[in-house]
Coordinates of C-alpha atoms and ligand atoms in Angstrom, one line a residue:
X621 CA 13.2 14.6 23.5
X622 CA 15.0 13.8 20.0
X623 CA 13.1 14.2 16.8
X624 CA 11.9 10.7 15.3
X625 CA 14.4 10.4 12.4
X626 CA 13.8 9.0 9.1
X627 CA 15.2 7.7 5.9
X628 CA 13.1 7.4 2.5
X629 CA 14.0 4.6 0.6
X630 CA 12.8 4.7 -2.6
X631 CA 11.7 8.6 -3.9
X632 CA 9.2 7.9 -6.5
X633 CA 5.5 9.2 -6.7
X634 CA 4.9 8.1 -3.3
X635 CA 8.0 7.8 -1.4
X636 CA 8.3 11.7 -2.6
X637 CA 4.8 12.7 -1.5
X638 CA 5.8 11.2 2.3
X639 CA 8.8 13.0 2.3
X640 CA 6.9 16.3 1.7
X641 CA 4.6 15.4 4.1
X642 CA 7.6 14.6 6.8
X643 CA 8.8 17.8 6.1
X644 CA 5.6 19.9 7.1
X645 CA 5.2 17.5 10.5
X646 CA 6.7 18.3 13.5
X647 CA 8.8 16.1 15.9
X648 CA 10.0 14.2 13.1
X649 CA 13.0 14.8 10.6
X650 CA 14.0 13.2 7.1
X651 CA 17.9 12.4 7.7
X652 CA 18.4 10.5 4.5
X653 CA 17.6 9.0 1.0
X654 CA 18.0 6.2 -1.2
X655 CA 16.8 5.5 -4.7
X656 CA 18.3 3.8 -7.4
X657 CA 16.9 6.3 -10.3
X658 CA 19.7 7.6 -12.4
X659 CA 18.2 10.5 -13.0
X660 CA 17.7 10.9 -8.8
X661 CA 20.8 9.4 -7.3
X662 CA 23.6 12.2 -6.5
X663 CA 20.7 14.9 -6.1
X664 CA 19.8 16.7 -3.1
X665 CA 16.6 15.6 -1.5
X666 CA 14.9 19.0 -2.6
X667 CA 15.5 19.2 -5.8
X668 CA 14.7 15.9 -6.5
X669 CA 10.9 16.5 -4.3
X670 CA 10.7 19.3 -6.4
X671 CA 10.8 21.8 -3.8
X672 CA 12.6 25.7 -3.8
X673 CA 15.0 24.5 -1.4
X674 CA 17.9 22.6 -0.7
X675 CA 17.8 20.2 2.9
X676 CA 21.2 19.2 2.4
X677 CA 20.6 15.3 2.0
X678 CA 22.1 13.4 -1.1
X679 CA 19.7 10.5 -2.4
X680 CA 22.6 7.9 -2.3
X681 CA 22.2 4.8 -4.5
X682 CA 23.2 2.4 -1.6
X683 CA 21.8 1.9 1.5
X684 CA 25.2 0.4 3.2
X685 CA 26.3 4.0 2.9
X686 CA 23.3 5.8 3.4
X687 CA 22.9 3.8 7.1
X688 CA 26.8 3.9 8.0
X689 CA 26.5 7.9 8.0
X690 CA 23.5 8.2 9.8
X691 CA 21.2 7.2 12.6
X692 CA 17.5 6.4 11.9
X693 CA 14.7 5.1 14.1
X694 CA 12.4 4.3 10.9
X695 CA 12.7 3.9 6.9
X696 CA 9.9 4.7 4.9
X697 CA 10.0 1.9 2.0
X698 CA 8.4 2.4 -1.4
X699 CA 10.1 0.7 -4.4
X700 CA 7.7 -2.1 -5.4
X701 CA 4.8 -4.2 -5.4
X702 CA 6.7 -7.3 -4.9
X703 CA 8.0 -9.1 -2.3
X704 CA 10.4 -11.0 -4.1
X705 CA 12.1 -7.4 -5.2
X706 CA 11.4 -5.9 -1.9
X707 CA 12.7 -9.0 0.5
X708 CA 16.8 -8.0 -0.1
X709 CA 16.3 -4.1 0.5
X710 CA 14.0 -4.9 3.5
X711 CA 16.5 -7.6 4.8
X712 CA 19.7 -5.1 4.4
X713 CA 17.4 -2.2 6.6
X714 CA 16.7 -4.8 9.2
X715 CA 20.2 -6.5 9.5
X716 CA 21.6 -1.9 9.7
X717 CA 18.8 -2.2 12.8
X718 CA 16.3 0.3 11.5
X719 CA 12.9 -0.4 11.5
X720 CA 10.7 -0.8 8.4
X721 CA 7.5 1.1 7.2
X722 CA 6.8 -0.7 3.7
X723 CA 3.9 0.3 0.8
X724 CA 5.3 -3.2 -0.5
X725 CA 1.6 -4.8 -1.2
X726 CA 2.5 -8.0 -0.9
X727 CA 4.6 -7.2 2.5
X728 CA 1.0 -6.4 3.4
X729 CA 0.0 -10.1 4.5
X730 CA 2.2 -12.2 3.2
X731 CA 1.3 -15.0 5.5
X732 CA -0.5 -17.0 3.0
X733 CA 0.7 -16.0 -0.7
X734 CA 4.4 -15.9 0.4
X735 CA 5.1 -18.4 3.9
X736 CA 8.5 -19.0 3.6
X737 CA 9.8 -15.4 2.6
X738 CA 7.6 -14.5 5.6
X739 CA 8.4 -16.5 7.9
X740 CA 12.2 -15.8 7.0
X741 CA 11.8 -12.0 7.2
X742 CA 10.4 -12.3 10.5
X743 CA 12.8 -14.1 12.2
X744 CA 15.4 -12.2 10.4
X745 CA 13.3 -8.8 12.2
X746 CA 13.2 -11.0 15.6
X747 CA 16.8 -11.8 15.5
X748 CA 17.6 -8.3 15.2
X749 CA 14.6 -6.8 17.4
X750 CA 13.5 -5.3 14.8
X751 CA 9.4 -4.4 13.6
X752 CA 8.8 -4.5 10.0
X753 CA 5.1 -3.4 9.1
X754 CA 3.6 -3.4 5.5
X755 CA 0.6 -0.7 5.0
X756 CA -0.8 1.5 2.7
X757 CA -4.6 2.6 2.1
X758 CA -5.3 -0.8 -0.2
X759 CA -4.1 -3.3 0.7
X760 CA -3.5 -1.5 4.2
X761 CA -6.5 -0.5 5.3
X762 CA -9.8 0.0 3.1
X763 CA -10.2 -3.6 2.0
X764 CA -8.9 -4.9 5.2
X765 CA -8.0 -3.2 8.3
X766 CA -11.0 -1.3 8.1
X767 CA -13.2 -4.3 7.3
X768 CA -12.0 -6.2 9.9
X769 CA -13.0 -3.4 12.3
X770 CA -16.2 -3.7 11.0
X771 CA -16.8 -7.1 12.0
X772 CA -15.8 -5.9 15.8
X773 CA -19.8 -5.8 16.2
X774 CA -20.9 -8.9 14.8
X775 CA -22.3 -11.9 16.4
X776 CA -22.5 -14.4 13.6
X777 CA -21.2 -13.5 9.8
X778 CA -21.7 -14.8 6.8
X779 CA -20.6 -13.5 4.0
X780 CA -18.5 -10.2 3.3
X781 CA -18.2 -7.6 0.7
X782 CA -16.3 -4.8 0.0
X783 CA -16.3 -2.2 -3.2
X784 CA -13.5 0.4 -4.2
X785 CA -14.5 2.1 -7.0
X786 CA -11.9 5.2 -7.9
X787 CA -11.7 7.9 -10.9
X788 CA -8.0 6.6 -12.0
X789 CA -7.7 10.6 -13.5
X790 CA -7.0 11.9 -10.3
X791 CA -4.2 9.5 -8.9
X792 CA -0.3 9.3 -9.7
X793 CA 1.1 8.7 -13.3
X794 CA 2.6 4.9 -12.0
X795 CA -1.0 4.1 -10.8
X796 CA -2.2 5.0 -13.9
X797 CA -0.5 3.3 -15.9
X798 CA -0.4 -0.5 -13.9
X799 CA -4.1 -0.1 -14.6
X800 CA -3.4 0.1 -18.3
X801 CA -4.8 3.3 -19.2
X802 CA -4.4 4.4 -22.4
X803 CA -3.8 1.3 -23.8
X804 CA -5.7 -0.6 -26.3
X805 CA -7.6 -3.6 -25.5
X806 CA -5.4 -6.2 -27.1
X807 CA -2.0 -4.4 -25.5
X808 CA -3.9 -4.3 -22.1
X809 CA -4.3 -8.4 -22.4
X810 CA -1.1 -8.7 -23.5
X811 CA 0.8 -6.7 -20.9
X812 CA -1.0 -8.2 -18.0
X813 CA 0.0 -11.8 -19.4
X814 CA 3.5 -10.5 -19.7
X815 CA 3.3 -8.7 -16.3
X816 CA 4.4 -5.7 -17.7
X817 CA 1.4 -4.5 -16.0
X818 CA 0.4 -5.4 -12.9
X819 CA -3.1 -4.1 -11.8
X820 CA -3.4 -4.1 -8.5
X821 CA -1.9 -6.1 -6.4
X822 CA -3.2 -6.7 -2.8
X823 CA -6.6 -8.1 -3.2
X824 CA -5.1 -11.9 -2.1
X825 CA -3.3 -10.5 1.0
X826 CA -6.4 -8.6 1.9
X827 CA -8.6 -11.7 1.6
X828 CA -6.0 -13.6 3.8
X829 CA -5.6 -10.8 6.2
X830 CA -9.5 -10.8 7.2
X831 CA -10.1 -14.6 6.9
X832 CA -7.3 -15.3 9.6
X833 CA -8.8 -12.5 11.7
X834 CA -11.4 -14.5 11.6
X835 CA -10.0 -17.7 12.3
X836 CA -11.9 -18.5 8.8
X837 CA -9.9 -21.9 7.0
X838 CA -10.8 -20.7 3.5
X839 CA -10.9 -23.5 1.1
X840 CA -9.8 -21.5 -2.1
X841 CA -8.7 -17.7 -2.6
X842 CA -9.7 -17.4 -6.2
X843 CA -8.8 -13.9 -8.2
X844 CA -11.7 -14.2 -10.7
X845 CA -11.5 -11.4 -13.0
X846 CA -8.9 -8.9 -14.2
X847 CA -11.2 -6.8 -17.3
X848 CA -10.3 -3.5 -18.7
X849 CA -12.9 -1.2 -18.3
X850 CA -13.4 0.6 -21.7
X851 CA -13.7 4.6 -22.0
X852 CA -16.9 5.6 -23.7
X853 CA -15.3 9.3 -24.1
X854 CA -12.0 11.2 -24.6
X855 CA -10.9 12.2 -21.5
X856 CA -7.0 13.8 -19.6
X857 CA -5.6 13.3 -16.6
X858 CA -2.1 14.7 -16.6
X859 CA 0.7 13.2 -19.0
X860 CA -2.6 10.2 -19.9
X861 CA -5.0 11.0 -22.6
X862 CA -7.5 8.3 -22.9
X863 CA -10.0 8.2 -26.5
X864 CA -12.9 6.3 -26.6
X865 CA -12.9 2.7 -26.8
X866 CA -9.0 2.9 -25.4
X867 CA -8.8 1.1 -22.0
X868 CA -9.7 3.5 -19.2
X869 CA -8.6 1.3 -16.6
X870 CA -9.7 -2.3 -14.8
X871 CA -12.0 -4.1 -12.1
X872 CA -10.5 -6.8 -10.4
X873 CA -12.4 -8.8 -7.9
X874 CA -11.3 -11.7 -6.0
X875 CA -13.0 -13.9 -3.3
X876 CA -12.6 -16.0 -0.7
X877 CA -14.3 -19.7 -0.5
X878 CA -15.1 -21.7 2.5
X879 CA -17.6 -24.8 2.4
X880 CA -18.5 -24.0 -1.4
X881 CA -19.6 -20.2 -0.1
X882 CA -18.4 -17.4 -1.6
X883 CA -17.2 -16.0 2.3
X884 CA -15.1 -12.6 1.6
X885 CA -15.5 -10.9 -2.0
X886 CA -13.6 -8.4 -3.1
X887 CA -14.6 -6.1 -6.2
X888 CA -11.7 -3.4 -6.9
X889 CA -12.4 -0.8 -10.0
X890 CA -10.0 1.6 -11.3
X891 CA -10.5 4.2 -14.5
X892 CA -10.1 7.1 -15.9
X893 CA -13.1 9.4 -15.1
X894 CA -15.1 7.1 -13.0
X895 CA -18.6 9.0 -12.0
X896 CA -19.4 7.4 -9.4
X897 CA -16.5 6.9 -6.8
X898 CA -16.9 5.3 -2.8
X899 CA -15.9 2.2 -1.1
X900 CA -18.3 0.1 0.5
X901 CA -18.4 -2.5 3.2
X902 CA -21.5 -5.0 3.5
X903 CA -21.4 -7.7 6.0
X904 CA -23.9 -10.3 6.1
X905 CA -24.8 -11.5 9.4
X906 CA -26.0 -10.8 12.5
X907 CA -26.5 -7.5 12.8
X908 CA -25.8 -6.4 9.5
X909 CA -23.6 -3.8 8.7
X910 CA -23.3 -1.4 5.1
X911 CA -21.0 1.3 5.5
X912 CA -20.6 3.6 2.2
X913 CA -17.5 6.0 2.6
X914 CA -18.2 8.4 -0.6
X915 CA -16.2 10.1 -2.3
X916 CA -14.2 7.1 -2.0
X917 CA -10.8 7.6 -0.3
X918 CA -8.1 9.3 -1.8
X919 CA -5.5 6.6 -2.4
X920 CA -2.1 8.7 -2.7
X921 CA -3.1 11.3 0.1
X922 CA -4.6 8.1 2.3
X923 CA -1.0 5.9 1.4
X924 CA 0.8 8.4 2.9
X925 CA -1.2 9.4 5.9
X926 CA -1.3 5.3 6.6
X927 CA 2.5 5.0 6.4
X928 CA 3.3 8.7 8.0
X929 CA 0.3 7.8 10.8
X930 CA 2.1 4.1 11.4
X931 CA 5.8 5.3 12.5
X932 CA 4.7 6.0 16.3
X933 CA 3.0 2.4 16.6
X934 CA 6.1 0.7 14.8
X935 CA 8.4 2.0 17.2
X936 CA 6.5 1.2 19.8
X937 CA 5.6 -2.3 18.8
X938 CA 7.3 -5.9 19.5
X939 CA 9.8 -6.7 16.9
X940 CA 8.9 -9.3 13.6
X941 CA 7.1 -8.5 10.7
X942 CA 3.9 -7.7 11.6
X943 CA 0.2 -6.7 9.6
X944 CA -1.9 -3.8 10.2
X945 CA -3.8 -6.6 12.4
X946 CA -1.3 -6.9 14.6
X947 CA -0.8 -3.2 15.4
X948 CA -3.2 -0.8 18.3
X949 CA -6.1 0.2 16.3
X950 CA -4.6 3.0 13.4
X951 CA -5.3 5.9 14.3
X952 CA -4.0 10.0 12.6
X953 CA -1.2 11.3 14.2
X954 CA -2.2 15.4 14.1
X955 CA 0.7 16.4 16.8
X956 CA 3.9 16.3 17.2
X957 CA 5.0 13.2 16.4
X958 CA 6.6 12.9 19.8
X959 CA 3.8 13.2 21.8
X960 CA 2.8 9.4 20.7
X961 CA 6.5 7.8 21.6
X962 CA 8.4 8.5 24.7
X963 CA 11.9 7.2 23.4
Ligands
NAP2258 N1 -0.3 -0.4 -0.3 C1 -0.8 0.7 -0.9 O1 -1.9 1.2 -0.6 C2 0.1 1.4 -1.9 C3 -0.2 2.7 -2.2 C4 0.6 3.4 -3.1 C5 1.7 2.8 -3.7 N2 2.0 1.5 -3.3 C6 3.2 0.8 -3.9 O2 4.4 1.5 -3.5 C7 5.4 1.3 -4.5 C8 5.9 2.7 -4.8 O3 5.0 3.4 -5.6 P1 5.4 4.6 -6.5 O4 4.1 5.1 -7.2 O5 6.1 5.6 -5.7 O6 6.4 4.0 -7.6 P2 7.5 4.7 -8.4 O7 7.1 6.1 -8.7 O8 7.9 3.7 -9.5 O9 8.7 4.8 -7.3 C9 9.6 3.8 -6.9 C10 11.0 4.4 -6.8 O10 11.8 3.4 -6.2 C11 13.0 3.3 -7.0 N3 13.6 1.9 -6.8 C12 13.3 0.8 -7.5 N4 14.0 -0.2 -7.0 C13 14.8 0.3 -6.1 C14 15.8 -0.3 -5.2 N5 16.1 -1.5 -5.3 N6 16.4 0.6 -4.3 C15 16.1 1.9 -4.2 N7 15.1 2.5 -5.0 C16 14.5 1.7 -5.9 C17 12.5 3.5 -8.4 O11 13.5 3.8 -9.3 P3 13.3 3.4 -10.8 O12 12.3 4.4 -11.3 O13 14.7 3.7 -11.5 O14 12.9 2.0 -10.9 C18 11.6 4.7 -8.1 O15 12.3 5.9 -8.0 C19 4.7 0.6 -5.7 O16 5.0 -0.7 -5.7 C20 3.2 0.9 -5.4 O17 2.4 -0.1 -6.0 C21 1.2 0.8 -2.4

């Protein structure tokens, strides 16, 4: 049986860390790249992972010629938060007939904050018979996919919580700095109004994701705070130096509302040298269920085990663009890659 064969599109923090992760996995083989980076396209694949060797794939600056060279089953997509960006490079994959793994956050579930671009990509997947899946570790799976799982239990529910809380220091460079560390207060305030920061992005989609599960009708989907979180002491991570009283980073929480009741509340914390660091889930109902997963995930190493652990349930899945809910229950592919596909 073939090798699975992939194409990166997009080799940033991320998209280069799945790559490197492809490359140690067997049954499965990297046979191109895209990237728009100047300082990227032209370059062979291993230099531009940072690897001692060469694999003897260019990092092309357009997909049309990327896809008319070679064959792929999957590409692995990781260029931005933003479905609005991401909708024409995940239209032009599905229209060359390969199928689409995205970290796009809003790709995630964009059933309810994006309908129409949803319901357009989907078609545009089932009209070519092709599955398009949006995952990650958050949104992805910690604040949704696992939550819902959770609920598998439950007779009656209530009310739902779940907590990320994550020391920013020992994430990517591009994570750190959407969470505005480093920055001072007034700067933080003033690049999130300009959105030339984003925080994170995800907490709506994850709200909608478990109240369709559900079958909850909420009644609003509020995102109620976006606060920097201040560091009380100097502290490095990397290229970042944070002083005191700089911004080391941000909680976001967000909530779902049905019948005046706070239903589904997300509470999402991100900084530089966090002490405390776990994700919990608490479900109000009957039984009731706490789960505290601590240390808290890692969220690079987690992103790319989600997308990397995905491929053999996207191929195997019905086309349109589907949500982690849609999908067999996720599970870590250890094996060859094979041994989970028949082709
Ligand atoms: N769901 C999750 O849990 C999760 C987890 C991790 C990351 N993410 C998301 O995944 C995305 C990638 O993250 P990252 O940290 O790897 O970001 P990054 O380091 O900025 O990498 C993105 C790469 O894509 C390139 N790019 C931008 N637009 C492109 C286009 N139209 N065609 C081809 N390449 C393009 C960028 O080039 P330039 O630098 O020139 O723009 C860059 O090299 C982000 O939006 C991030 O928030 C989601």
């Amino acid at each position: 049986m073939r090798k699975v064969r992939v194409i990166i599109y997009g080799v940033g923090a991320i998209g280069s860390l799945i790559a490197k992760f492809l490359l140690e996995k067997e049954g499965v083989e990297i046979v191109g790249a895209m990237d728009t980076a100047k300082d990227k396209v032209g370059k062979d694949l291993g230099e531009v992972l940072g690897i001692k060797r060469k694999l003897g794939i260019k990092v092309s600056g357009n997909v049309d010629a990327v896809l008319s060279e070679v064959k792929a089953d999957v590409a692995i997509h990781a260029t931005s938060s933003f479905l609005k960006d991401t909708y024409p490079q995940i239209a032009s994959l599905i229209k060359h007939g390969v199928k689409v793994i995205s970290t796009c956050e809003e790709l995630s579930y964009p059933y309810y904050t994006a309908p129409e671009l949803a319901g357009k990509l989907d078609t545009l997947a089932k009209k070519h018979k092709i599955t398009v899946l949006g995952t990650g570790i958050n949104p992805g799976f910690l604040m949704d996919t696992l939550v819902i799982t959770l609920t598998a239990p439950c007779q009656k529910i209530k009310k739902i919580e779940a907590v990320r809380v994550m020391n920013a220091a020992k994430r990517r460079l591009p994570f750190q700095k959407k969470i505005g560390a480093s920055l001072m207060v007034e700067e933080f305030r003033r690049k999130i109004k300009d959105k030339q920061i984003t925080g994170h992005v995800g907490l709506e989609q994850s709200i909608a994701m478990i109240a369709d599960s559900l079958a909850w009708k909420l009644d609003k989907l509020i995102v109620e705070t976006l606060e920097p979180i201040i560091a009380k002491k100097f502290a490095k991570s990397g290229n970042i130096k944070v002083k005191a009283g700089e911004v080391a980073g941000l909680r976001q929480r967000a909530k779902g509302v049905m019948k005046n009741k706070d239903v589904i509340i997300l509470d999402f914390q991100a900084y530089i040298d966090a002490e405390e660091e776990y994700d919990t889930i608490t479900i109000e109902g009957v039984p009731n269920i706490k789960q505290k997963i601590q240390p808290c995930v890692h969220g690079d190493i987690g992103t790319v085990a989600m997308v990397v652990n995905s491929i053999p349930k996207v191929i195997k899945a019905p086309s349109g663009l589907l949500t982690m809910k849609d999908l067999p229950v996720p599970s870590a592919v250890i094996e060859d890659m094979r041994k989970y596909i028949s082709f």
